[in-house]
């Protein structure tokens, strides 16, 4: 559910969307804005983590609330982007429930690059790659690895903290039971048990805050690594398209030169043609050669005509991508520093609550004496 406040009237309107529609919005942005780093879409199925041991039952209220927070953050990222926030399909997503899918499908965004992508192999090797994008791909791999390593360590810390708080709860129960027969310390022991029990509850609240303010924030940046890889791949496809056209032009020119050789016995092995190709050309009749030459000139012209727009597409991509990379780096710095500061404050809160608890315990004992 997305809640939208209209600036002109100040009224709020509620629209409902299924997760599949969030995914469609993400795919639309991915195809429509290739030169922008699209915010990652949260996972559909949440994994149970050590912070809350939360159920993954998709009908559970806590589970749904948790996933809603992730989807709202996804929308906020788009709304704060200087280009994406103006997109009409995105604005329609915020304002329409029924009928929004038809708005997205009407753009035919999936068909824009379909023809070109069909002709590209799953694996390809670039002859020349802009070092900025090579470094960005390497960084994306490192970002995912480093953040997941940090999350693994912090989960170990949380596991130990949770065990300590659980022990405090047992301690509180034991102290309270002791107060039943220790007549001279009954009131003090009851207060001590109460303070320790409160410490356990307050500690678990802090651990829940860690999940929302630390774990989920870092997890989002880990997911950004996939957005960065998609971003780099878009550059690679544009570069590969140019290199493919350039290779085609070179090959067609070489074939035309071979067809121009007057005698079959002369050595005209140029370009990237194999001996079998050369041999077949020499066996052609003059009429066949002319037909072949005409076809090659047509294909050469088509490749030369396509090269200009392809180079223009790449130049536009690089110009817009450079600005978006800088924007993402600033947002990442701001987000990561805020997350780390928040984590430090949460750890201080754990310590503060423990100090307050034991100070209260000391006061309870002193009061009894």
Coordinates of C-alpha atoms in Angstrom, one line a residue:
X1 CA 0.0 0.0 0.0
X2 CA 1.3 3.4 -0.9
X3 CA 0.0 6.5 0.9
X4 CA 0.3 9.7 -1.2
X5 CA -0.2 13.3 0.1
X6 CA -1.3 15.7 -2.6
X7 CA 0.5 19.1 -2.2
X8 CA -2.3 21.2 -3.7
X9 CA -5.0 20.0 -1.3
X10 CA -3.1 18.3 1.5
X11 CA -5.4 15.3 1.3
X12 CA -4.2 11.8 1.4
X13 CA -5.1 9.1 -1.0
X14 CA -4.5 5.4 -0.6
X15 CA -3.7 3.1 -3.5
X16 CA -3.0 -0.7 -3.3
X17 CA -0.4 -2.6 -5.3
X18 CA 0.7 -6.2 -5.4
X19 CA 4.4 -7.0 -5.2
X20 CA 4.3 -8.0 -8.9
X21 CA 3.3 -4.4 -9.7
X22 CA 6.3 -3.1 -7.7
X23 CA 8.4 -5.5 -9.8
X24 CA 6.9 -4.2 -13.0
X25 CA 7.7 -0.6 -12.0
X26 CA 11.3 -1.7 -11.3
X27 CA 11.5 -3.4 -14.7
X28 CA 10.0 -0.4 -16.4
X29 CA 12.6 2.0 -14.8
X30 CA 15.4 -0.4 -15.6
X31 CA 14.5 -0.4 -19.3
X32 CA 13.5 3.2 -19.7
X33 CA 16.4 4.8 -17.9
X34 CA 19.5 2.8 -18.8
X35 CA 21.9 5.6 -17.9
X36 CA 20.6 5.7 -14.3
X37 CA 21.3 3.5 -11.3
X38 CA 17.9 2.2 -10.4
X39 CA 17.2 1.6 -6.6
X40 CA 17.1 -2.1 -5.8
X41 CA 13.7 -3.7 -5.2
X42 CA 13.4 -5.5 -1.8
X43 CA 13.2 -9.2 -1.9
X44 CA 9.7 -10.7 -2.2
X45 CA 10.4 -13.3 0.4
X46 CA 12.1 -12.1 3.6
X47 CA 14.6 -14.4 5.1
X48 CA 14.5 -15.1 8.9
X49 CA 17.4 -13.4 10.6
X50 CA 19.0 -13.5 14.0
X51 CA 17.7 -10.1 15.1
X52 CA 14.0 -10.9 15.6
X53 CA 13.6 -14.5 14.5
X54 CA 10.7 -13.2 12.6
X55 CA 8.3 -15.6 10.8
X56 CA 8.3 -15.7 7.0
X57 CA 4.6 -16.4 6.9
X58 CA 3.4 -14.0 4.2
X59 CA 0.1 -13.5 6.0
X60 CA 1.7 -12.6 9.4
X61 CA 1.1 -9.0 10.4
X62 CA 4.7 -8.4 11.5
X63 CA 6.0 -9.9 8.3
X64 CA 3.8 -7.7 6.1
X65 CA 4.7 -4.6 8.0
X66 CA 8.4 -5.4 7.6
X67 CA 8.1 -5.9 3.9
X68 CA 6.0 -2.7 3.5
X69 CA 8.9 -0.7 5.1
X70 CA 11.3 -2.0 2.4
X71 CA 8.9 -1.2 -0.4
X72 CA 8.3 2.3 1.0
X73 CA 12.0 2.9 1.1
X74 CA 12.2 1.8 -2.6
X75 CA 9.5 4.4 -3.5
X76 CA 11.3 7.1 -1.5
X77 CA 14.6 6.4 -3.3
X78 CA 12.8 6.9 -6.7
X79 CA 10.9 10.0 -5.4
X80 CA 14.2 11.6 -4.3
X81 CA 15.9 11.0 -7.6
X82 CA 16.2 14.2 -9.7
X83 CA 15.1 12.4 -12.9
X84 CA 13.1 9.4 -11.9
X85 CA 10.7 11.3 -9.7
X86 CA 9.2 13.1 -12.7
X87 CA 8.4 10.0 -14.7
X88 CA 4.7 9.8 -15.6
X89 CA 4.4 6.0 -15.0
X90 CA 5.9 6.4 -11.6
X91 CA 3.5 9.2 -10.7
X92 CA 0.6 7.1 -12.0
X93 CA 1.8 4.3 -9.7
X94 CA 1.5 6.5 -6.7
X95 CA -2.0 7.7 -7.7
X96 CA -3.6 4.7 -9.4
X97 CA -4.4 1.3 -8.1
X98 CA -6.6 -0.4 -10.7
X99 CA -5.5 0.3 -14.2
X100 CA -1.9 1.2 -13.4
X101 CA -0.5 -2.0 -15.1
X102 CA -2.1 -0.9 -18.4
X103 CA -0.4 2.5 -18.1
X104 CA 3.0 0.8 -17.8
X105 CA 2.4 -1.8 -20.5
X106 CA 1.2 0.9 -22.9
X107 CA 4.7 2.3 -23.0
X108 CA 5.9 -1.0 -24.6
X109 CA 9.2 -0.5 -22.6
X110 CA 10.1 -4.2 -23.0
X111 CA 10.2 -4.0 -26.7
X112 CA 12.6 -1.0 -26.9
X113 CA 15.8 -3.0 -26.8
X114 CA 14.4 -6.4 -27.5
X115 CA 15.6 -6.6 -31.1
X116 CA 19.2 -5.7 -30.2
X117 CA 19.4 -7.9 -27.1
X118 CA 18.2 -11.0 -28.9
X119 CA 21.3 -10.8 -31.1
X120 CA 23.8 -10.6 -28.2
X121 CA 25.3 -13.8 -26.7
X122 CA 25.0 -14.5 -23.0
X123 CA 28.8 -14.1 -22.7
X124 CA 30.8 -11.6 -24.7
X125 CA 34.2 -10.0 -24.5
X126 CA 34.8 -6.3 -25.1
X127 CA 37.9 -5.2 -27.0
X128 CA 37.9 -1.8 -25.2
X129 CA 36.2 -1.1 -21.9
X130 CA 36.0 2.3 -20.1
X131 CA 38.1 1.8 -17.0
X132 CA 35.4 3.7 -14.9
X133 CA 33.0 0.9 -15.6
X134 CA 35.5 -1.9 -15.0
X135 CA 36.3 -0.3 -11.6
X136 CA 32.6 0.1 -10.9
X137 CA 31.9 -3.6 -11.5
X138 CA 34.8 -4.6 -9.3
X139 CA 33.5 -2.2 -6.6
X140 CA 30.0 -3.8 -6.9
X141 CA 31.5 -7.2 -6.2
X142 CA 33.5 -5.9 -3.2
X143 CA 30.5 -4.0 -1.8
X144 CA 28.3 -7.1 -1.8
X145 CA 31.1 -9.2 -0.2
X146 CA 32.1 -6.7 2.4
X147 CA 28.7 -5.7 3.6
X148 CA 27.6 -9.3 3.9
X149 CA 30.7 -10.1 5.9
X150 CA 29.8 -7.2 8.2
X151 CA 26.3 -8.4 8.6
X152 CA 27.5 -11.9 9.4
X153 CA 29.7 -10.5 12.2
X154 CA 27.0 -8.2 13.6
X155 CA 24.6 -11.1 13.6
X156 CA 27.0 -13.0 15.8
X157 CA 27.1 -10.0 18.2
X158 CA 23.3 -9.8 18.2
X159 CA 23.1 -13.5 19.0
X160 CA 25.3 -13.1 22.0
X161 CA 23.5 -10.0 23.1
X162 CA 20.1 -11.8 22.9
X163 CA 21.6 -14.6 25.0
X164 CA 22.7 -12.1 27.6
X165 CA 19.3 -10.5 27.8
X166 CA 17.6 -13.9 28.0
X167 CA 19.9 -14.7 30.9
X168 CA 18.9 -11.5 32.6
X169 CA 15.3 -12.6 32.4
X170 CA 16.2 -15.9 34.0
X171 CA 18.2 -14.0 36.6
X172 CA 15.2 -11.8 37.3
X173 CA 13.0 -14.8 37.8
X174 CA 15.5 -16.4 40.2
X175 CA 15.9 -13.2 42.2
X176 CA 12.1 -12.8 42.5
X177 CA 11.7 -16.4 43.7
X178 CA 14.4 -15.8 46.3
X179 CA 12.5 -12.8 47.7
X180 CA 9.6 -15.1 48.8
X181 CA 11.5 -16.5 51.7
X182 CA 14.3 -13.9 52.3
X183 CA 12.1 -11.7 54.6
X184 CA 14.7 -9.0 55.4
X185 CA 15.4 -8.4 51.7
X186 CA 12.0 -9.1 50.1
X187 CA 11.3 -5.5 48.8
X188 CA 14.9 -5.0 47.5
X189 CA 14.9 -8.4 45.8
X190 CA 11.6 -7.7 44.2
X191 CA 12.9 -4.4 42.9
X192 CA 16.1 -6.0 41.6
X193 CA 14.0 -8.7 39.7
X194 CA 11.8 -6.0 38.3
X195 CA 14.8 -3.9 37.0
X196 CA 16.5 -7.0 35.5
X197 CA 13.2 -8.0 33.8
X198 CA 12.8 -4.5 32.4
X199 CA 16.4 -4.6 31.1
X200 CA 15.6 -7.8 29.1
X201 CA 12.6 -6.1 27.5
X202 CA 14.3 -2.9 26.7
X203 CA 17.3 -4.7 25.2
X204 CA 15.1 -6.6 22.8
X205 CA 13.4 -3.4 21.7
X206 CA 16.9 -2.1 20.9
X207 CA 17.7 -5.2 18.9
X208 CA 14.5 -4.6 16.9
X209 CA 15.7 -1.1 16.2
X210 CA 19.0 -2.5 15.0
X211 CA 17.2 -4.6 12.5
X212 CA 15.3 -1.7 11.0
X213 CA 17.9 1.0 11.3
X214 CA 21.1 -1.0 10.7
X215 CA 20.6 -4.4 9.2
X216 CA 18.0 -3.4 6.6
X217 CA 19.9 -0.2 5.6
X218 CA 23.1 -2.2 5.0
X219 CA 21.2 -4.9 3.3
X220 CA 19.8 -2.3 0.9
X221 CA 23.4 -1.2 0.0
X222 CA 24.4 -4.8 -0.6
X223 CA 21.4 -5.1 -3.0
X224 CA 22.7 -2.0 -4.7
X225 CA 25.6 -4.1 -5.9
X226 CA 23.2 -5.9 -8.3
X227 CA 21.9 -2.5 -9.5
X228 CA 25.4 -1.4 -10.2
X229 CA 26.1 -4.6 -12.2
X230 CA 23.0 -4.1 -14.3
X231 CA 24.1 -0.5 -14.8
X232 CA 27.6 -1.6 -16.0
X233 CA 26.1 -4.3 -18.3
X234 CA 24.1 -1.6 -20.1
X235 CA 27.3 0.3 -20.8
X236 CA 28.9 -3.0 -22.0
X237 CA 26.0 -3.7 -24.3
X238 CA 26.3 -0.3 -25.9
X239 CA 30.0 -0.6 -26.3
X240 CA 29.6 -4.2 -27.6
X241 CA 27.1 -2.9 -30.2
X242 CA 29.7 -0.4 -31.5
X243 CA 32.5 -2.9 -31.6
X244 CA 30.2 -5.4 -33.5
X245 CA 29.3 -2.8 -36.1
X246 CA 33.0 -1.8 -36.5
X247 CA 34.0 -5.4 -37.0
X248 CA 31.1 -5.9 -39.5
X249 CA 32.3 -2.8 -41.5
X250 CA 35.9 -4.1 -41.6
X251 CA 34.8 -7.5 -42.7
X252 CA 32.5 -6.3 -45.4
X253 CA 35.2 -4.0 -46.8
X254 CA 37.7 -6.9 -46.8
X255 CA 35.2 -9.1 -48.7
X256 CA 34.6 -6.4 -51.3
X257 CA 38.4 -6.1 -51.8
X258 CA 38.6 -9.8 -52.4
X259 CA 35.8 -9.8 -54.9
X260 CA 37.8 -7.1 -56.8
X261 CA 40.8 -9.4 -57.5
X262 CA 40.9 -10.1 -61.2
X263 CA 42.7 -13.5 -61.2
X264 CA 41.9 -16.5 -59.0
X265 CA 45.6 -17.4 -58.6
X266 CA 46.7 -14.1 -56.9
X267 CA 47.3 -13.9 -53.2
X268 CA 44.5 -11.6 -51.8
X269 CA 44.1 -13.1 -48.3
X270 CA 43.2 -9.9 -46.5
X271 CA 41.1 -9.2 -43.3
X272 CA 39.7 -12.0 -41.3
X273 CA 38.5 -14.3 -44.1
X274 CA 39.3 -18.0 -44.0
X275 CA 40.9 -19.8 -46.9
X276 CA 37.6 -21.6 -47.6
X277 CA 35.9 -18.2 -48.0
X278 CA 38.6 -16.9 -50.3
X279 CA 38.5 -20.1 -52.4
X280 CA 34.7 -19.9 -52.8
X281 CA 34.9 -16.3 -54.0
X282 CA 37.5 -17.2 -56.6
X283 CA 35.2 -19.9 -58.0
X284 CA 32.3 -17.4 -58.6
X285 CA 31.3 -16.3 -62.1
X286 CA 31.5 -12.6 -62.9
X287 CA 27.7 -12.4 -62.5
X288 CA 27.8 -14.1 -59.1
X289 CA 30.6 -11.8 -58.0
X290 CA 28.6 -8.7 -59.0
X291 CA 25.5 -10.0 -57.1
X292 CA 27.7 -10.7 -54.0
X293 CA 29.4 -7.4 -54.3
X294 CA 26.1 -5.5 -54.5
X295 CA 24.9 -7.3 -51.4
X296 CA 28.1 -6.6 -49.5
X297 CA 27.8 -2.9 -50.4
X298 CA 24.3 -2.8 -49.1
X299 CA 25.3 -4.5 -45.8
X300 CA 28.3 -2.2 -45.5
X301 CA 26.0 0.9 -45.9
X302 CA 23.6 -0.4 -43.3
X303 CA 26.4 -1.0 -40.8
X304 CA 27.9 2.4 -41.4
X305 CA 24.5 4.1 -41.1
X306 CA 23.9 2.3 -37.8
X307 CA 27.3 3.1 -36.3
X308 CA 26.6 6.8 -36.0
X309 CA 23.4 6.5 -33.9
X310 CA 25.0 3.7 -31.8
X311 CA 28.0 6.0 -31.0
X312 CA 25.5 8.8 -30.2
X313 CA 23.6 6.5 -27.8
X314 CA 26.9 5.6 -26.1
X315 CA 28.0 9.2 -25.8
X316 CA 24.6 10.2 -24.3
X317 CA 24.8 7.2 -21.9
X318 CA 28.3 8.2 -20.7
X319 CA 27.3 11.8 -20.2
X320 CA 24.2 11.0 -18.1
X321 CA 25.8 8.0 -16.4
X322 CA 28.7 10.1 -15.1
X323 CA 26.3 12.5 -13.3
X324 CA 24.2 9.6 -11.9
X325 CA 27.3 7.8 -10.6
X326 CA 28.4 10.9 -8.8
X327 CA 24.9 11.3 -7.3
X328 CA 24.8 7.7 -6.1
X329 CA 28.3 8.0 -4.5
X330 CA 27.1 11.1 -2.5
X331 CA 23.9 9.3 -1.5
X332 CA 25.9 6.2 -0.5
X333 CA 28.3 8.2 1.6
X334 CA 25.4 10.0 3.3
X335 CA 23.5 6.8 3.9
X336 CA 26.4 4.6 5.1
X337 CA 27.7 7.3 7.5
X338 CA 24.2 7.8 8.9
X339 CA 23.8 4.0 9.3
X340 CA 27.1 3.6 11.1
X341 CA 26.4 6.5 13.4
X342 CA 23.1 5.0 14.2
X343 CA 24.7 1.7 15.0
X344 CA 27.1 3.4 17.4
X345 CA 24.2 5.2 19.1
X346 CA 22.3 1.9 19.5
X347 CA 25.3 0.2 21.1
X348 CA 25.7 3.2 23.5
X349 CA 21.9 2.8 24.3
X350 CA 22.6 -0.9 25.2
X351 CA 25.3 0.3 27.6
X352 CA 23.2 3.2 29.0
X353 CA 20.3 0.9 29.7
X354 CA 22.6 -1.6 31.5
X355 CA 24.2 1.2 33.6
X356 CA 20.8 2.5 34.5
X357 CA 19.6 -0.9 35.5
X358 CA 22.5 -1.7 37.7
X359 CA 22.4 1.8 39.2
X360 CA 18.8 1.1 40.1
X361 CA 19.8 -2.3 41.5
X362 CA 22.4 -0.6 43.7
X363 CA 19.8 2.0 44.9
X364 CA 17.4 -0.8 45.7
X365 CA 19.9 -2.6 47.9
X366 CA 21.1 0.7 49.6
X367 CA 17.5 1.6 50.3
X368 CA 16.9 -1.7 52.1
X369 CA 19.8 -1.2 54.4

